PDB file of C-alpha atoms in Angstrom:
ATOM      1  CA  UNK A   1     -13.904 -57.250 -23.744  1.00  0.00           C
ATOM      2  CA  UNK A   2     -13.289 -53.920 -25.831  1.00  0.00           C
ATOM      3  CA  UNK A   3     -13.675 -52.305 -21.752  1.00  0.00           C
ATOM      4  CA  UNK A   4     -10.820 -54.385 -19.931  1.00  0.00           C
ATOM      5  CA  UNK A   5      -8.704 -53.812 -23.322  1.00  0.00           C
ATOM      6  CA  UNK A   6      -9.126 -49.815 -23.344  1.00  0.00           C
ATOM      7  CA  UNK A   7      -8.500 -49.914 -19.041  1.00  0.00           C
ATOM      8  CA  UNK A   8      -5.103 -51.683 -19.785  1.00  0.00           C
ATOM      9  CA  UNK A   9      -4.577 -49.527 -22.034  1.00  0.00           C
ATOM     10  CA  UNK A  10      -5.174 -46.389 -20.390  1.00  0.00           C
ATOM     11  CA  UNK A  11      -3.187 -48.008 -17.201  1.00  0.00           C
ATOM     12  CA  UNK A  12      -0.050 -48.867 -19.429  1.00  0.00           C
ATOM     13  CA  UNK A  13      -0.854 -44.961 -20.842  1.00  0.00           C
ATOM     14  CA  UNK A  14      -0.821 -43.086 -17.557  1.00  0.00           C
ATOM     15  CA  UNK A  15       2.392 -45.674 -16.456  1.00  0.00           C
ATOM     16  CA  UNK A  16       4.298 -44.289 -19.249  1.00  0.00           C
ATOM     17  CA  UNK A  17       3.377 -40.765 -19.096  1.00  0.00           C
ATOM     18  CA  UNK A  18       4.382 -40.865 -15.706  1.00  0.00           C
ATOM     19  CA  UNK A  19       7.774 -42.619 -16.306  1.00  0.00           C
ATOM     20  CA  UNK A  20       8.863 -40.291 -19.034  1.00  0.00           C
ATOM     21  CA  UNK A  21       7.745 -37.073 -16.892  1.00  0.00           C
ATOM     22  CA  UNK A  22       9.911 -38.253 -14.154  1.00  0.00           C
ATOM     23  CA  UNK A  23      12.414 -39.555 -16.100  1.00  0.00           C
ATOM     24  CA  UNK A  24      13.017 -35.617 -17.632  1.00  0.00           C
ATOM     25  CA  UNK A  25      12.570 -33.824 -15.294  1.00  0.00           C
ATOM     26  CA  UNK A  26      13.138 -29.697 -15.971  1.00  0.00           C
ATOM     27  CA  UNK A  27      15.929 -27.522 -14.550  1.00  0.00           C
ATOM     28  CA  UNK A  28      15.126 -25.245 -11.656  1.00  0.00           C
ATOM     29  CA  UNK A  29      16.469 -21.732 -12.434  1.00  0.00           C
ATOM     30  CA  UNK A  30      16.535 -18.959  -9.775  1.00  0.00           C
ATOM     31  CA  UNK A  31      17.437 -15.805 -10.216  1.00  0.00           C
ATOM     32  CA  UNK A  32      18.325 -13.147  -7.513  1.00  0.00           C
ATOM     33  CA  UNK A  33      16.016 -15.707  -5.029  1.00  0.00           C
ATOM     34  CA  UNK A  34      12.921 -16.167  -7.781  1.00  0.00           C
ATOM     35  CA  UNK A  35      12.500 -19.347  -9.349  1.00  0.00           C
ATOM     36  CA  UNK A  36      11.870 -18.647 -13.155  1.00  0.00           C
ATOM     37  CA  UNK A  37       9.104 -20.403 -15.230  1.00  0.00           C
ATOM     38  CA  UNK A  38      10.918 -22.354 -18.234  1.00  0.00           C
ATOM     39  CA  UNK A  39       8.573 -20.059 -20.600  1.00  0.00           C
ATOM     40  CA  UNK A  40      10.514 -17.382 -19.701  1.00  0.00           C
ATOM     41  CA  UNK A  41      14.306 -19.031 -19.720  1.00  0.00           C
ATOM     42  CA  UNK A  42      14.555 -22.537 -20.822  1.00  0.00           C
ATOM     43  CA  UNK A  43      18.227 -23.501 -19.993  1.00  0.00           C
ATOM     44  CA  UNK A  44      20.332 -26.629 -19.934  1.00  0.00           C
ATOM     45  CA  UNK A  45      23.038 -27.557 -17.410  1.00  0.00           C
ATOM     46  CA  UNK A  46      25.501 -28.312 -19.769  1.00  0.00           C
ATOM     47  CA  UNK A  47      24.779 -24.491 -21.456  1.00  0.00           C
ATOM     48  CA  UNK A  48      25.080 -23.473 -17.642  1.00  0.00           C
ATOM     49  CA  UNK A  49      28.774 -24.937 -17.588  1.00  0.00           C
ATOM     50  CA  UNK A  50      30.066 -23.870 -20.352  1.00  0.00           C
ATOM     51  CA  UNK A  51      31.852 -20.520 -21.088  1.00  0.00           C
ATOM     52  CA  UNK A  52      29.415 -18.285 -22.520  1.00  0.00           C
ATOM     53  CA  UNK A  53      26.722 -19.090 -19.886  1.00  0.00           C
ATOM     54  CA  UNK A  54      26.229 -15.423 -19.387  1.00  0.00           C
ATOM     55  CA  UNK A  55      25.717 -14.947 -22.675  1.00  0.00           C
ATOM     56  CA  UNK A  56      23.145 -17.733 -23.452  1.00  0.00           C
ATOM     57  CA  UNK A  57      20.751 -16.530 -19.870  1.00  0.00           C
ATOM     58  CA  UNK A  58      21.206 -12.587 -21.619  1.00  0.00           C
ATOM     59  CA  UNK A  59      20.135 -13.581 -25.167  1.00  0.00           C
ATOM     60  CA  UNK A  60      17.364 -15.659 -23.923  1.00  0.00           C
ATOM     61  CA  UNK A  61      15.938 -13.094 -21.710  1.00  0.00           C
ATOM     62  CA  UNK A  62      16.410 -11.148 -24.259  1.00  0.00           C
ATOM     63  CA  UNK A  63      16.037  -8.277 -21.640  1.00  0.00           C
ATOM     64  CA  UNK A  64      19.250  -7.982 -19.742  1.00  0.00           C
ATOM     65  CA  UNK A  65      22.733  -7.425 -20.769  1.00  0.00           C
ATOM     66  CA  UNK A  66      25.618 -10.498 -19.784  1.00  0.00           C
ATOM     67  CA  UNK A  67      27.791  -7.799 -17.793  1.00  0.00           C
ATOM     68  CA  UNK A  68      24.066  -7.369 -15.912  1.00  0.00           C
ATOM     69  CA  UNK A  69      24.876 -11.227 -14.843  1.00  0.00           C
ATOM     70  CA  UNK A  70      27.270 -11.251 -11.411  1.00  0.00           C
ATOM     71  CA  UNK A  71      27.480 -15.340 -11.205  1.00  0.00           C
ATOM     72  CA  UNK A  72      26.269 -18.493 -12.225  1.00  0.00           C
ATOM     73  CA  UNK A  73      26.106 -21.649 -10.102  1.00  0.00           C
ATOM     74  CA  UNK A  74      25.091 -24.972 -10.852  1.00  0.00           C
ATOM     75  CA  UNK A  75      23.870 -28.485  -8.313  1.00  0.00           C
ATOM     76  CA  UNK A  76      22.629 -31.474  -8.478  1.00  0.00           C
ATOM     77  CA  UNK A  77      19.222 -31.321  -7.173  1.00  0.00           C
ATOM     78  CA  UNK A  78      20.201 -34.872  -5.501  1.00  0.00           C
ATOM     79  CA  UNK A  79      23.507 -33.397  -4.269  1.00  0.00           C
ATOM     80  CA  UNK A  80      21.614 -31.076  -2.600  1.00  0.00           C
ATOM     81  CA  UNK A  81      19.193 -33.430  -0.554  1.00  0.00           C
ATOM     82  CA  UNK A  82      21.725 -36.010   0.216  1.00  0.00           C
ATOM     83  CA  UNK A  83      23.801 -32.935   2.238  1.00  0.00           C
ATOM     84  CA  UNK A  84      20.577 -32.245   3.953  1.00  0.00           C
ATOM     85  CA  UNK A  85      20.730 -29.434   2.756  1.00  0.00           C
ATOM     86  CA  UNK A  86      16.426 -28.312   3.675  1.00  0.00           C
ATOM     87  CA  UNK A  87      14.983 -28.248   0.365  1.00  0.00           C
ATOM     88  CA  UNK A  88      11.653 -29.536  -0.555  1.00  0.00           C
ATOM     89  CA  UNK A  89       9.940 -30.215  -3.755  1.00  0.00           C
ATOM     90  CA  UNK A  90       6.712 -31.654  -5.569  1.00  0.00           C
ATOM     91  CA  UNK A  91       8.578 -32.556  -8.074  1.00  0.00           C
ATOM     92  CA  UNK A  92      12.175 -32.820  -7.930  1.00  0.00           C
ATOM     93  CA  UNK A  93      14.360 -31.010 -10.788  1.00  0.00           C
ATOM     94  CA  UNK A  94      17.073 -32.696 -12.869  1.00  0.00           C
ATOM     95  CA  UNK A  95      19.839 -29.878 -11.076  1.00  0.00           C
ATOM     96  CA  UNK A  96      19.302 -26.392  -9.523  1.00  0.00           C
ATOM     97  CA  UNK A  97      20.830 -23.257 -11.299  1.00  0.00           C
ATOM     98  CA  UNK A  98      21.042 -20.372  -8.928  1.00  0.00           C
ATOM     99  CA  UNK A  99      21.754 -16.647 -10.949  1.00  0.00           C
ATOM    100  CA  UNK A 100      22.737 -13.396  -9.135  1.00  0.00           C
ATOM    101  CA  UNK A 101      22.796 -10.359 -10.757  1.00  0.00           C
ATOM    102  CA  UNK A 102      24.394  -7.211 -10.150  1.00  0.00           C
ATOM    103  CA  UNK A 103      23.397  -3.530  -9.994  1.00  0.00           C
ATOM    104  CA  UNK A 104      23.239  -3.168 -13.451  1.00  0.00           C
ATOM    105  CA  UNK A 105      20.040  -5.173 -13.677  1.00  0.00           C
ATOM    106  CA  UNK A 106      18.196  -2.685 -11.469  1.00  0.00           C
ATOM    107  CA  UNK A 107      15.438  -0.296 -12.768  1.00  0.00           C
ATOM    108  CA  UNK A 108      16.138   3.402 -12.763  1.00  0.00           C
ATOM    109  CA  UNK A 109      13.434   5.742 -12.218  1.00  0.00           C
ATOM    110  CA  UNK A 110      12.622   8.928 -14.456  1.00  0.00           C
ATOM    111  CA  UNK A 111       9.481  10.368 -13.453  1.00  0.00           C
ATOM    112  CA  UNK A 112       8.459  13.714 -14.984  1.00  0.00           C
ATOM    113  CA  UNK A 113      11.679  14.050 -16.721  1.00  0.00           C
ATOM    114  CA  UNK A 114      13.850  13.640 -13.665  1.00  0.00           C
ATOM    115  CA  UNK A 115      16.187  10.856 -12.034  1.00  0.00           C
ATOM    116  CA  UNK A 116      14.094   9.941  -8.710  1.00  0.00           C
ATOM    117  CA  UNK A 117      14.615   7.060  -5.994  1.00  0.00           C
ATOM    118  CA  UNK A 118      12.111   4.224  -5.911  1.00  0.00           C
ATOM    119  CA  UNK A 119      10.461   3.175  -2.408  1.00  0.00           C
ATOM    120  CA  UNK A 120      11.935  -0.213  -3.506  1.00  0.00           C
ATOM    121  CA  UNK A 121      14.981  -1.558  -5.179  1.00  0.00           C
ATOM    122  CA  UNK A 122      13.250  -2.912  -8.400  1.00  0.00           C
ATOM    123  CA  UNK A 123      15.594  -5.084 -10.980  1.00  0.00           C
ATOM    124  CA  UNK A 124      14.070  -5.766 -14.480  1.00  0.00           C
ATOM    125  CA  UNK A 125      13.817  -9.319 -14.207  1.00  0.00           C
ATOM    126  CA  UNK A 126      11.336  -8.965 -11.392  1.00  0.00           C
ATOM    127  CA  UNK A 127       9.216  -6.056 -13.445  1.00  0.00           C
ATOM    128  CA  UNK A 128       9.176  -9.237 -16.148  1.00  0.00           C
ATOM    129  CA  UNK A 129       7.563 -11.717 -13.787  1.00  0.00           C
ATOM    130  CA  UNK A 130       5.091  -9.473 -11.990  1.00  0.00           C
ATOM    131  CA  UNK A 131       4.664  -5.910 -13.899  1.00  0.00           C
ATOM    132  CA  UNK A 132       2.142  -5.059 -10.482  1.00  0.00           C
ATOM    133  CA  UNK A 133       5.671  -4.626  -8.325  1.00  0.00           C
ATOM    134  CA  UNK A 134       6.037  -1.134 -10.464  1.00  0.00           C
ATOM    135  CA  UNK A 135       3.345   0.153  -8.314  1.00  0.00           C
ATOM    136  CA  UNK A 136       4.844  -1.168  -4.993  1.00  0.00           C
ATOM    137  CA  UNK A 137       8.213   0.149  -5.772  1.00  0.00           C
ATOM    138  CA  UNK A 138       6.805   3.623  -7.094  1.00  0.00           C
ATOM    139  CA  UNK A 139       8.922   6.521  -5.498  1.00  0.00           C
ATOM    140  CA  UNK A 140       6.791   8.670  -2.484  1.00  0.00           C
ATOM    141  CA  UNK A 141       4.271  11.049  -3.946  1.00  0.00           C
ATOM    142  CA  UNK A 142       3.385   8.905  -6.791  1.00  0.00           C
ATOM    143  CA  UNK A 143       0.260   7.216  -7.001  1.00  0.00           C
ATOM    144  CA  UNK A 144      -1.247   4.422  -9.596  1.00  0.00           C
ATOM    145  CA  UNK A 145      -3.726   6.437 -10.472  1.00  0.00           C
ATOM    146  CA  UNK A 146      -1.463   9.589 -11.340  1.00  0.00           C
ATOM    147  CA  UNK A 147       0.303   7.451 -14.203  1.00  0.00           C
ATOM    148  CA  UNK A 148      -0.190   8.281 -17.520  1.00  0.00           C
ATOM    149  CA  UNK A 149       2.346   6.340 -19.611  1.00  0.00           C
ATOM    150  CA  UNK A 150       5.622   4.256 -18.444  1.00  0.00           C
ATOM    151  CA  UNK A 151       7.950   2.817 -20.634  1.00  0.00           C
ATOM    152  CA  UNK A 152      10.614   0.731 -19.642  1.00  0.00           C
ATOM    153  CA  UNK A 153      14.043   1.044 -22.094  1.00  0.00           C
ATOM    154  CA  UNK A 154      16.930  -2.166 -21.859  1.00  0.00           C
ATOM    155  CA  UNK A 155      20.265  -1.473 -22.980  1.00  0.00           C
ATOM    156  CA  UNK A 156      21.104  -4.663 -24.589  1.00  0.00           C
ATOM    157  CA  UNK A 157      23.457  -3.992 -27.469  1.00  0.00           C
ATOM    158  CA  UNK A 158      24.725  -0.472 -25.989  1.00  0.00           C
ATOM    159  CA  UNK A 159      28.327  -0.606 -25.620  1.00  0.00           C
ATOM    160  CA  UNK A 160      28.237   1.821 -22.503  1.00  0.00           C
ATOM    161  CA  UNK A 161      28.394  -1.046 -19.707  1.00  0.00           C
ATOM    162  CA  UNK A 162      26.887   1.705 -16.967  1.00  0.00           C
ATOM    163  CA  UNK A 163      24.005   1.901 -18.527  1.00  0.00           C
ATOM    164  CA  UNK A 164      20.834   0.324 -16.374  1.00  0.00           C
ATOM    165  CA  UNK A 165      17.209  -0.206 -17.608  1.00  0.00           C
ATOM    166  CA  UNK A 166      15.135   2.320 -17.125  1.00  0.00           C
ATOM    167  CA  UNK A 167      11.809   2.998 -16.220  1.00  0.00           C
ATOM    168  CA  UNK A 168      10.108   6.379 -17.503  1.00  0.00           C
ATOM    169  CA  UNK A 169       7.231   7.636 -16.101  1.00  0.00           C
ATOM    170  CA  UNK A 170       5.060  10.219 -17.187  1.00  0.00           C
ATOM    171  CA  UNK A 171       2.205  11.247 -14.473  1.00  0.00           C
ATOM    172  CA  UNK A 172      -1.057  13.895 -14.702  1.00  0.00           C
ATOM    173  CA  UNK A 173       1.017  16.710 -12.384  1.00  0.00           C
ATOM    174  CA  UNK A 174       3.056  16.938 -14.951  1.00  0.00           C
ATOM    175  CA  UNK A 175       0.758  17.622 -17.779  1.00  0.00           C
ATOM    176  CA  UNK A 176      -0.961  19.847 -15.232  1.00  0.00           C
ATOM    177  CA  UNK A 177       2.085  21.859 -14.478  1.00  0.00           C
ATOM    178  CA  UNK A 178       2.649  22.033 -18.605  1.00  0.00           C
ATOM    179  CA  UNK A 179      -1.197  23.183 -18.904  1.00  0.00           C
ATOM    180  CA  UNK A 180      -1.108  26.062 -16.229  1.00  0.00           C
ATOM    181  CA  UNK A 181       2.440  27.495 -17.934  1.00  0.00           C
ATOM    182  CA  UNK A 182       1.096  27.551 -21.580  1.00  0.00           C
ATOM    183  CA  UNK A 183      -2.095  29.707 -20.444  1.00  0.00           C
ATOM    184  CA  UNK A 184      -2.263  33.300 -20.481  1.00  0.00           C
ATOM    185  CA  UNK A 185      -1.705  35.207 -17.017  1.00  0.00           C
ATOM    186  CA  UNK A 186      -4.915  37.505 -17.420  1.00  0.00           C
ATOM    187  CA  UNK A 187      -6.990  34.018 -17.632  1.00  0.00           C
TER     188      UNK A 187
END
């Protein structure tokens, strides 16, 4: 008897578990076409409507800078479908919240000391999800293997509103170059 008792119960269980994930159901967030794990932002619709959106998404990035943030738009995830619009989803979110930034959220490039153009535009929200993209985006001449630091600095709290993350490299020419000017001629 104790068997058919703890099968009910793990039936009614799983029925539940099931109800209440359906029944809350997260918020999709995308920003700049990347759909954004709730580890990283975990927003609200309601936070998304108000009037300091942008500044709710910058604190809890807690990388980027709410004059980084070009627009905020919310749907209804069922809005959506019934327009046929052609989405598709395993699970279906509550509402969709789609984020563009501007070009203030893109990574500048100082390698060796000096300003340089990446092979790839590179914005600090997608250096976040996937740090590997730094080596896909790294400027012509550069290799992985020539990198010997890189530090990325955020301008969060700086009142100068032109100022763009920044990546700074540091690779082994350079140290090479420093190495061959602090020796001796006659050597």
């Amino acid at each position: 008897m104790t068997r058919i008792n703890l099968k009910r119960v793990l039936f009614w269980l799983s029925l539940v578990l099931l109800s209440t994930l359906t029944a809350h159901s997260q918020t999709l967030c995308v920003i700049d076409g990347t759909p954004i794990p709730d580890s990283l932002l975990h927003i609200t619709i309601d936070e998304m409507r108000s009037d300091s959106a942008k500044q709710i998404v910058a604190k809890r990035l807690g990388f980027i800078p709410p004059y980084a943030i070009e627009s905020i738009q919310t749907f209804s995830a069922e809005e959506q479908i019934r327009q046929g619009k052609n989405i598709t989803f395993c699970k279906s979110p509550a509402d969709i919240i789609i984020i563009r930034t501007n070009s203030l959220a893109e990574l500048q490039w100082v390698i060796n000391g000096k300003l340089r153009k990446p092979r790839k535009k590179l914005t600090i929200i997608d250096y976040k999800l996937s740090p590997q993209r730094i080596t896909e985006a790294l400027p012509r001449g550069i290799k992985p293997t020539d990198i010997l630091t890189a530090d990325i600095l955020t301008y969060i709290n700086d009142p100068r509103l032109e100022k763009h993350p920044t990546i700074v490299i540091k690779t082994k020419t350079s140290n090479r170059l420093l190495n061959q000017r602090s020796q001796p001629e006659g050597k």
